[in-house]
Coordinates of C-alpha atoms in Angstrom, one line a residue:
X9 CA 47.4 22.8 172.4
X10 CA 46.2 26.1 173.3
X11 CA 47.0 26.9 176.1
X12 CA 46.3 30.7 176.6
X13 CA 42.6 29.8 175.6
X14 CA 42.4 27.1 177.4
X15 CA 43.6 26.3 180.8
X16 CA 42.1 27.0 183.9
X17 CA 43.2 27.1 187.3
X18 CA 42.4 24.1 189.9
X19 CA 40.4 26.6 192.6
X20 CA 41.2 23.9 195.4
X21 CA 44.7 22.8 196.9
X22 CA 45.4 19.5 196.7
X23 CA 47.8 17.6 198.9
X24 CA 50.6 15.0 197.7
X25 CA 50.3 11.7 199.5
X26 CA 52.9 11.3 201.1
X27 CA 53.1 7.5 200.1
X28 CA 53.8 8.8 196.9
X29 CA 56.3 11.5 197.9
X30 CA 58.2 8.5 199.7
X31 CA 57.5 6.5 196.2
X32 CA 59.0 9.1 193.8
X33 CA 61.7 9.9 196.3
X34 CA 62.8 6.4 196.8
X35 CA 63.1 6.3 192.8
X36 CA 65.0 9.4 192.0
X37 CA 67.5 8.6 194.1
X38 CA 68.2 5.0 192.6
X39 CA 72.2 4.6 190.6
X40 CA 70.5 4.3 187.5
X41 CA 68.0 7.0 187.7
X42 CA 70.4 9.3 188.4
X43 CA 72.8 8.1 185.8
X44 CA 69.8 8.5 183.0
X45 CA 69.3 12.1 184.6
X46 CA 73.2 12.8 183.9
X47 CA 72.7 11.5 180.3
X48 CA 69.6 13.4 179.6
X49 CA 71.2 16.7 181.0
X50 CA 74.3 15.6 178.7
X51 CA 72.2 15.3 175.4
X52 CA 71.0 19.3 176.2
X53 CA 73.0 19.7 172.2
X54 CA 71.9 16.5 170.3
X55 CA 68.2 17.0 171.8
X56 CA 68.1 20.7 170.1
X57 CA 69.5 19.2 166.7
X58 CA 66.8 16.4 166.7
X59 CA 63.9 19.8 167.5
X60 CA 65.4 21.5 164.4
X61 CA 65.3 18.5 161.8
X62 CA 62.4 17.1 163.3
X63 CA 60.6 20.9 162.7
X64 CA 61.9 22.0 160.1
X65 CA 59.8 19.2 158.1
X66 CA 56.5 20.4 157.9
X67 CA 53.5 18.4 159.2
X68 CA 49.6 20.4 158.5
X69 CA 46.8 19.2 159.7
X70 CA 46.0 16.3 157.7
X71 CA 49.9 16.4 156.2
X72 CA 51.7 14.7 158.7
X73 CA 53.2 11.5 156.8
X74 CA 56.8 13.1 156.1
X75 CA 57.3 14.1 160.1
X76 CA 55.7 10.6 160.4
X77 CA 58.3 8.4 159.1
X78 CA 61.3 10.6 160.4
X79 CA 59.9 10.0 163.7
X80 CA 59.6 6.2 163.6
X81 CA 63.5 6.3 161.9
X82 CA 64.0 8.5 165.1
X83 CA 62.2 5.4 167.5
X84 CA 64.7 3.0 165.8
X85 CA 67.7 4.7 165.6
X86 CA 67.5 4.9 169.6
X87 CA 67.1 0.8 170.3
X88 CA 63.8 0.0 169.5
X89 CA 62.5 -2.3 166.8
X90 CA 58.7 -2.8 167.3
X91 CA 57.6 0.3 165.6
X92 CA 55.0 1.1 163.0
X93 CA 52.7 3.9 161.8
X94 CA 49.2 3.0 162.2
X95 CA 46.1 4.1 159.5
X96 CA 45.8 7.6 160.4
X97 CA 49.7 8.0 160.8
X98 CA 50.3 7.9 164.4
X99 CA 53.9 6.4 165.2
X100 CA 53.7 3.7 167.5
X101 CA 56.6 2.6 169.3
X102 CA 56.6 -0.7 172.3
X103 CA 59.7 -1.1 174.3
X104 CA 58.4 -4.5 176.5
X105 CA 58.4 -4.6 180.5
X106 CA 59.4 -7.6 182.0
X107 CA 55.5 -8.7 182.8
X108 CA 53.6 -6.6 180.1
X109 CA 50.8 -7.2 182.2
X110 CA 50.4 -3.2 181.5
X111 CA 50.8 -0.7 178.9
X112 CA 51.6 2.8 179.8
X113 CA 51.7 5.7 176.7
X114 CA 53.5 8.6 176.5
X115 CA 52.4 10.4 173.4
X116 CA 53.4 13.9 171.8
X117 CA 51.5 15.2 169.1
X118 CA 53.4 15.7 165.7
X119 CA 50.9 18.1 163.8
X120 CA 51.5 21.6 163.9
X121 CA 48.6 24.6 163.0
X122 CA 50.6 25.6 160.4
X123 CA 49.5 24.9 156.4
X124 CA 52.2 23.0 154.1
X125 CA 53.5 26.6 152.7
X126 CA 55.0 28.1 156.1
X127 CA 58.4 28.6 156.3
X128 CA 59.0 26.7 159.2
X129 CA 62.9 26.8 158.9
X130 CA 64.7 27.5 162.9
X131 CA 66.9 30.7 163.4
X132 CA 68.7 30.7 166.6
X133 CA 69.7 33.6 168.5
X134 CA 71.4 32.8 171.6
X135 CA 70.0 30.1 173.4
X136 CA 66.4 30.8 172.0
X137 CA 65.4 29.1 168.6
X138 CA 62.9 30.6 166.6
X139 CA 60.3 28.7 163.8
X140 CA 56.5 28.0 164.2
X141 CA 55.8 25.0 165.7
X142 CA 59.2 25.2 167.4
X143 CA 57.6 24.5 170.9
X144 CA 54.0 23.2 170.3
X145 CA 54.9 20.7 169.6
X146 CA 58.3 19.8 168.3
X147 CA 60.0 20.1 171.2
X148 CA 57.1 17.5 173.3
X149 CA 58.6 14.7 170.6
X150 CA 62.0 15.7 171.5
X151 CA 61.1 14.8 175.5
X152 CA 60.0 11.4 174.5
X153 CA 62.8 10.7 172.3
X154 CA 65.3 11.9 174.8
X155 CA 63.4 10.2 177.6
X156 CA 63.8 6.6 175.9
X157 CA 67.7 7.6 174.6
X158 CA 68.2 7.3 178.4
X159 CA 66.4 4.6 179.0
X160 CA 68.3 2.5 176.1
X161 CA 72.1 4.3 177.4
X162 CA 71.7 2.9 180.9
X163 CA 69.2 -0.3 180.3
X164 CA 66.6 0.7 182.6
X165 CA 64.1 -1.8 182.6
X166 CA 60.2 -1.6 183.5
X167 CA 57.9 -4.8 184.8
X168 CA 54.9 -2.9 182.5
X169 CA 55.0 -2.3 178.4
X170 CA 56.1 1.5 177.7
X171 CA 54.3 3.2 174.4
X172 CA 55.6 5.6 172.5
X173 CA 53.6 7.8 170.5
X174 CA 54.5 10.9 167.8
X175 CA 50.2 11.2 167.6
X176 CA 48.8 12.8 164.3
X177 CA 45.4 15.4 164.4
X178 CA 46.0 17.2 167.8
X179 CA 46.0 20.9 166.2
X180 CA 42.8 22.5 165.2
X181 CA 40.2 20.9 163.1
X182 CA 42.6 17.6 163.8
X183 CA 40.2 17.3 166.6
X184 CA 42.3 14.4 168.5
X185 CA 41.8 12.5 165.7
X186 CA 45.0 10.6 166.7
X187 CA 44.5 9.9 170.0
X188 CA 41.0 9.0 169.3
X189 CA 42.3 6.1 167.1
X190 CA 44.1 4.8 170.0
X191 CA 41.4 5.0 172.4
X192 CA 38.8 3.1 169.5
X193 CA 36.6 0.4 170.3
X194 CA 38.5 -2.7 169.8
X195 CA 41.6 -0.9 170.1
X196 CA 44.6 -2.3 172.4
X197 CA 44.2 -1.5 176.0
X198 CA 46.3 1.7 176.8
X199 CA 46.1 1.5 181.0
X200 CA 47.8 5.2 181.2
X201 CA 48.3 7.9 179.0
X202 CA 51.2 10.8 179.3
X203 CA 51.2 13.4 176.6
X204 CA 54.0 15.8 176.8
X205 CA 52.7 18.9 175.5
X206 CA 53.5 22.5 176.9
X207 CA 53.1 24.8 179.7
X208 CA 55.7 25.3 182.8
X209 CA 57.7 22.5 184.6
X210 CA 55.3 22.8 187.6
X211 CA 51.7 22.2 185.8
X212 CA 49.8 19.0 185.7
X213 CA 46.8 18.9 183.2
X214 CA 44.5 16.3 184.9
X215 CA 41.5 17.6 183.7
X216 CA 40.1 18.3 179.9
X217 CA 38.2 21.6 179.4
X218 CA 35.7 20.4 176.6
X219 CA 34.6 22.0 172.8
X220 CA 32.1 22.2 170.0
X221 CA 33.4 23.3 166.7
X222 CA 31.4 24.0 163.2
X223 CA 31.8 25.3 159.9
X224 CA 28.8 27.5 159.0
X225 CA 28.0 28.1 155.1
X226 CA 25.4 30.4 154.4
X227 CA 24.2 29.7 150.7
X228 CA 22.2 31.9 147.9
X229 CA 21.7 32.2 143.9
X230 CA 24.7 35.4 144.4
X231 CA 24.0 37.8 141.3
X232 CA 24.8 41.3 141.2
X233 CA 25.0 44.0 143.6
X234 CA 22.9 46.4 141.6
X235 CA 20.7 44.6 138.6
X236 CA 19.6 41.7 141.7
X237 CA 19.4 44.1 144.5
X238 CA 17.3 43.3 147.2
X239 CA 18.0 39.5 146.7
X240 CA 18.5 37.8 150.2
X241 CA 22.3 38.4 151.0
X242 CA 24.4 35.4 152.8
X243 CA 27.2 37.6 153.5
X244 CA 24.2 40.1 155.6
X245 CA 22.8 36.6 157.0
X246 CA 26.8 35.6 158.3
X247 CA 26.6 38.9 159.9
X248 CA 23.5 38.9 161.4
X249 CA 23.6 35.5 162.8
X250 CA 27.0 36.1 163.7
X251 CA 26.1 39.3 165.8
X252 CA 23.1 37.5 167.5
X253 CA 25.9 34.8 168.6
X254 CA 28.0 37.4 170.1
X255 CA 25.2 39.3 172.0
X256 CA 24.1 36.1 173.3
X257 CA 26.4 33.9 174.3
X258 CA 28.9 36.7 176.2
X259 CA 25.7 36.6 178.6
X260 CA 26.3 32.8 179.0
X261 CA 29.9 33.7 179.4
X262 CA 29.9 35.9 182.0
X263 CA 28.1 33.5 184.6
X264 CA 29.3 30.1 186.3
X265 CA 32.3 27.8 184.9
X266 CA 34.5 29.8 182.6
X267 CA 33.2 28.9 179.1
X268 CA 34.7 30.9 175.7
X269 CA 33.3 31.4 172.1
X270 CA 35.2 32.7 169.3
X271 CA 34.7 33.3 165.4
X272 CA 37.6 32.1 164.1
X273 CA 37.7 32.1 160.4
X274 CA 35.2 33.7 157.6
X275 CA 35.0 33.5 154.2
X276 CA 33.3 33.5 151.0
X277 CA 32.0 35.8 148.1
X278 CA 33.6 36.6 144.5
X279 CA 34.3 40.1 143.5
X280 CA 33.4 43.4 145.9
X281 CA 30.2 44.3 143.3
X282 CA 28.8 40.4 143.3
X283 CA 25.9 39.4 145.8
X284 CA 28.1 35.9 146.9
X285 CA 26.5 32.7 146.7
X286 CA 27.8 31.6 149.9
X287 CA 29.7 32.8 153.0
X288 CA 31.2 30.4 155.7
X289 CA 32.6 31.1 159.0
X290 CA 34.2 28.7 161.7
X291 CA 33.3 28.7 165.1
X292 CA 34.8 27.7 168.1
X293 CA 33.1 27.0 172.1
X294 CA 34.7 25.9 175.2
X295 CA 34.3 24.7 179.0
X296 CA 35.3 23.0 181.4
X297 CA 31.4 22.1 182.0
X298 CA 29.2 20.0 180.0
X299 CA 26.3 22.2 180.8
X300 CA 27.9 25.5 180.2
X301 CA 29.6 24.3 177.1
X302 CA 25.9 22.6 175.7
X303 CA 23.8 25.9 176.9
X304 CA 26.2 28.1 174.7
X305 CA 25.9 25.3 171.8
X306 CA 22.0 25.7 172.1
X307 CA 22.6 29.6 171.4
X308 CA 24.7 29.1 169.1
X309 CA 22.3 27.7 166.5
X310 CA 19.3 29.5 167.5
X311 CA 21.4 32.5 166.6
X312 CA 21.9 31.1 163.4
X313 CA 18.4 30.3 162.5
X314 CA 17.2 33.5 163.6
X315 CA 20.1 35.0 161.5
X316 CA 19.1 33.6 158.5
X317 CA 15.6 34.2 159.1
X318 CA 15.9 37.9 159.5
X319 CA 17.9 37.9 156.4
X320 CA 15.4 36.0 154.4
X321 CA 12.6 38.5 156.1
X322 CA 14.7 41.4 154.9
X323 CA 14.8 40.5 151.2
X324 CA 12.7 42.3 148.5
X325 CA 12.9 39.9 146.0
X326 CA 14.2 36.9 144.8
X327 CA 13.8 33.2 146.8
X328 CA 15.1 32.3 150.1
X329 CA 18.9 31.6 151.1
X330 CA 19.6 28.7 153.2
X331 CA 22.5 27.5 155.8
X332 CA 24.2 24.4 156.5
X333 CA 25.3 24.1 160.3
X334 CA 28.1 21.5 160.4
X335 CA 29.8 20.3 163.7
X336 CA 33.6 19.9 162.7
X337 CA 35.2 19.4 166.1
X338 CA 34.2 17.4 169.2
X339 CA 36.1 17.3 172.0
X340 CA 34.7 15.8 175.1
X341 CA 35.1 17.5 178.8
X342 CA 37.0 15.4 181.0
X343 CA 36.8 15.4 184.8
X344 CA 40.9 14.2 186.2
X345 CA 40.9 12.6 190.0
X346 CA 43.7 14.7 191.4
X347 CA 44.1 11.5 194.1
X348 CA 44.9 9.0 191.6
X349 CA 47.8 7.5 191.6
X350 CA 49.2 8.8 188.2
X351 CA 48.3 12.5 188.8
X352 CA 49.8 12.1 193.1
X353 CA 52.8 10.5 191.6
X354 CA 53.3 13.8 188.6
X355 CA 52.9 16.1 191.4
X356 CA 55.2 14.1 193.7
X357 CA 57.8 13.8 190.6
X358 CA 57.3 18.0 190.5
X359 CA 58.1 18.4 194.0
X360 CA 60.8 16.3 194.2
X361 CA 62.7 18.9 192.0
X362 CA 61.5 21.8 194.5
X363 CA 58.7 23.0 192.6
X364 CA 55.1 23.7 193.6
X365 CA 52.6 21.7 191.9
X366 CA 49.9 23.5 189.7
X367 CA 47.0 21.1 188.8
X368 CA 44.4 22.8 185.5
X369 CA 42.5 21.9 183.1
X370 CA 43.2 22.1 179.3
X371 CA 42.4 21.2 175.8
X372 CA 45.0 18.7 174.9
X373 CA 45.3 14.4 173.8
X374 CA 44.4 13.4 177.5
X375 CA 40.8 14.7 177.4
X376 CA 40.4 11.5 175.1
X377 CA 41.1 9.1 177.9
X378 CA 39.8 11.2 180.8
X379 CA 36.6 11.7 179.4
X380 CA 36.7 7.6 179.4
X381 CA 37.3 7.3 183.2
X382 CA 40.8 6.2 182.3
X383 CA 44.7 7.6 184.0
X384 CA 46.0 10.4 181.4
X385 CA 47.7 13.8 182.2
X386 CA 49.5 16.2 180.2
X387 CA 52.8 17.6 181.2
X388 CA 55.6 20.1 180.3
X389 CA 57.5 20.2 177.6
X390 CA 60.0 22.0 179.1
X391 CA 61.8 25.1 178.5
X392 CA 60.2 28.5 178.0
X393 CA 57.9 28.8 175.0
X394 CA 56.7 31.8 173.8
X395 CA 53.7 32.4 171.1
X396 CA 52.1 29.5 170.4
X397 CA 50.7 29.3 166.9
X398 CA 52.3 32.6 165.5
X399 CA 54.9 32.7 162.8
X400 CA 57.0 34.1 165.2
X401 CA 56.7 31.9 167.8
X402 CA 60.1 30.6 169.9
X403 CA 61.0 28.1 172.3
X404 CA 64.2 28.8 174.9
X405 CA 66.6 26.5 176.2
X406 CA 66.4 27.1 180.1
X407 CA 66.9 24.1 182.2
X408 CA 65.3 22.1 179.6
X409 CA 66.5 18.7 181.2
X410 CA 64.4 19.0 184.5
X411 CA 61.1 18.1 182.5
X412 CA 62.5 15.2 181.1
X413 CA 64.0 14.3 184.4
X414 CA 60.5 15.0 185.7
X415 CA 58.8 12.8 183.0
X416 CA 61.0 10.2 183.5
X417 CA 60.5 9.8 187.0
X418 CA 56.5 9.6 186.2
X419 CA 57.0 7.1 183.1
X420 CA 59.1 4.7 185.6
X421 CA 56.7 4.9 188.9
X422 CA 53.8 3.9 186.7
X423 CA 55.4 1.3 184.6
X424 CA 57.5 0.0 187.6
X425 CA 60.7 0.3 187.4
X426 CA 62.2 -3.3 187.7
X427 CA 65.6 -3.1 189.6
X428 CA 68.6 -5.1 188.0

């Protein structure tokens, strides 16, 4: 997830229920919840080992088998025996209710944004551990696996199925590719859906901010810079098109719903005195508005065509260049109900533990159900974590139980916790 480009700020307060304060209350302060609380508080040292094995195995985008299977091992070696990896690699773990008349999901994505050569071996220094991918989102996988652990210690039983789920293709051109197995036609009904995937203790994600993502390849014959000079240039047509793009869409940007454009990656070309014979960038638009978010896609590829006309106007000789627009990435926007029962009960959970309640909207696996009209939310992962997709990125262990605790207390009120 990324969260820095991403979220958004709910402009309107909303007010818990206070059926569901009385709800959540009511639950936290039940023998056995608070026996699972003293357990999860007492794992704090066997949760951070299972964070460094678990990231210290790398998983790309579209490499995730290894972290795959040592996940599933992980599912079974803490009580449960119905779990499998599915066709695109997502681990799938069922832990029955008593009814199973419902099936509620808590997922955390296993990818990282790294590629299969980073070093992505943990240093510690004090009580801050240090690796990329350490926080987003190694440690979300270490919530849910410390969240069922108590669940097994003290038998805590649920009337509705529980589904847990290490999710594959979250990260980058991944493009919820996980998730969006789950949520396939035909697919078994998933009635709620939890991700676990950054930010502070108090924020709710109820709402999905939505992007468009291609791959741009300019193409040409190439030749060389001096003996084919004044051949049409698909490096000069990138930059053109890309310039255009800019100049353009900042305008959309700067009025109405927050909506963001970025050049991500670019590429191409053979040797500094060679004309290339293609050049390729990747782009990236966001908003929490369909409208904004499909006005910036229209000016985005008028840019581009008028990019590589100019460029094909501008050549002297030689024939015509030509580009290939290709969407990569397609995640819908997703309007949350901040009165629903799952997203009053998360907030209620938050406040139980004296914390202020922060509802926004973000990029992350619940815009998949959302977008459907169904109950998902995305929650902390707990801790402090500190830059997000950088080699240098680090995750700190402060009061990393109380998100747990917190995610716990919204896993049970959903799936009904069934008294002994």
């Amino acid at each position: 997830m990324q969260a820095k480009a991403t979220a958004q700020a709910q402009t309107d307060d909303v007010a818990i229920n206070t059926v569901y304060k009385t709800e959540i209350f009511a639950l936290k302060t039940q023998a056995a919840i608070q026996a699972a609380f003293d357990t999860i508080k007492s794992h704090r040292e066997e949760n951070n080992r299972d964070m460094i094995e678990l990231n210290e195995i790398p998983a790309p985008p579209f490499g995730e088998e290894a972290r795959s299977k040592r996940v599933a091992e992980m599912f079974r070696e803490a009580g449960l025996t119905d779990v499998k990896i599915d066709e695109v690699g997502n681990v799938i773990a069922m832990r029955p209710g008593r009814t199973g008349a419902k099936t509620i999901a808590m997922g955390g994505h296993i990818d990282t944004v790294f590629p299969i050569e980073t070093d992505v071996t943990v240093k510690r220094e004090g009580d801050t551990y240090i690796a990329p991918g350490i926080g987003d989102n190694t440690r979300g996988v270490v919530v849910m696996l410390s969240l069922l652990k108590a669940l097994e210690t003290h038998n805590i039983q649920t009337e509705h199925n529980l589904m847990f789920v290490g999710n594959v293709g979250e990260e980058g051109l991944g493009d919820l590719r996980g998730i969006k197995h789950l949520y396939r036609d035909g697919a078994p009904k998933i009635d709620t859906f939890i991700a676990v995937d950054g930010g502070s203790d108090d924020r709710v994600v109820y709402g999905g901010v939505g992007s468009y993502r291609y791959r741009v390849t300019f193409k040409g014959p190439g030749g060389h810079s001096w003996g084919d000079f004044g051949d049409a240039n698909p490096h000069h047509a990138l930059g053109r098109a890309s310039t255009l793009f800019a100049e353009r869409a900042k305008k959309v940007a700067s009025e109405g719903p927050k909506t963001s454009f970025n050049i991500g990656r670019i590429g191409g070309g053979t040797s500094i005195n060679s004309i290339p014979f293609e050049s390729w960038m990747e782009v990236d638009m966001r908003s929490g508005n369909v409208a904004k978010l499909d006005e910036m896609d229209a000016v985005f590829k008028q840019a581009m065509a008028d990019g590589l006309a100019a460029e094909n106007a501008a050549r002297t000789r030689g024939g015509e260049i030509t580009v290939d627009v290709k969407k990569v990435g397609d995640r819908p926007v997703a309007n949350g109900d901040a009165s629903s029962s799952l997203v009053q009960q998360a907030m209620a959970a938050i406040d139980a533990f004296g914390l202020d309640p922060q509802l926004r909207i973000s990029s992350t696996d619940a815009n998949i159900p959302i977008s459907k009209g169904l109950p998902a939310i995305t929650i902390s992962r707990g801790g402090i974590s500190a830059g997000a997709h950088s080699f240098k990125e680090t995750w700190t262990d402060k009061d990393a139980h109380i998100a747990i605790q917190i995610a716990l207390l919204i896993t049970l009120a959903q799936a009904e916790y069934a008294a002994p």
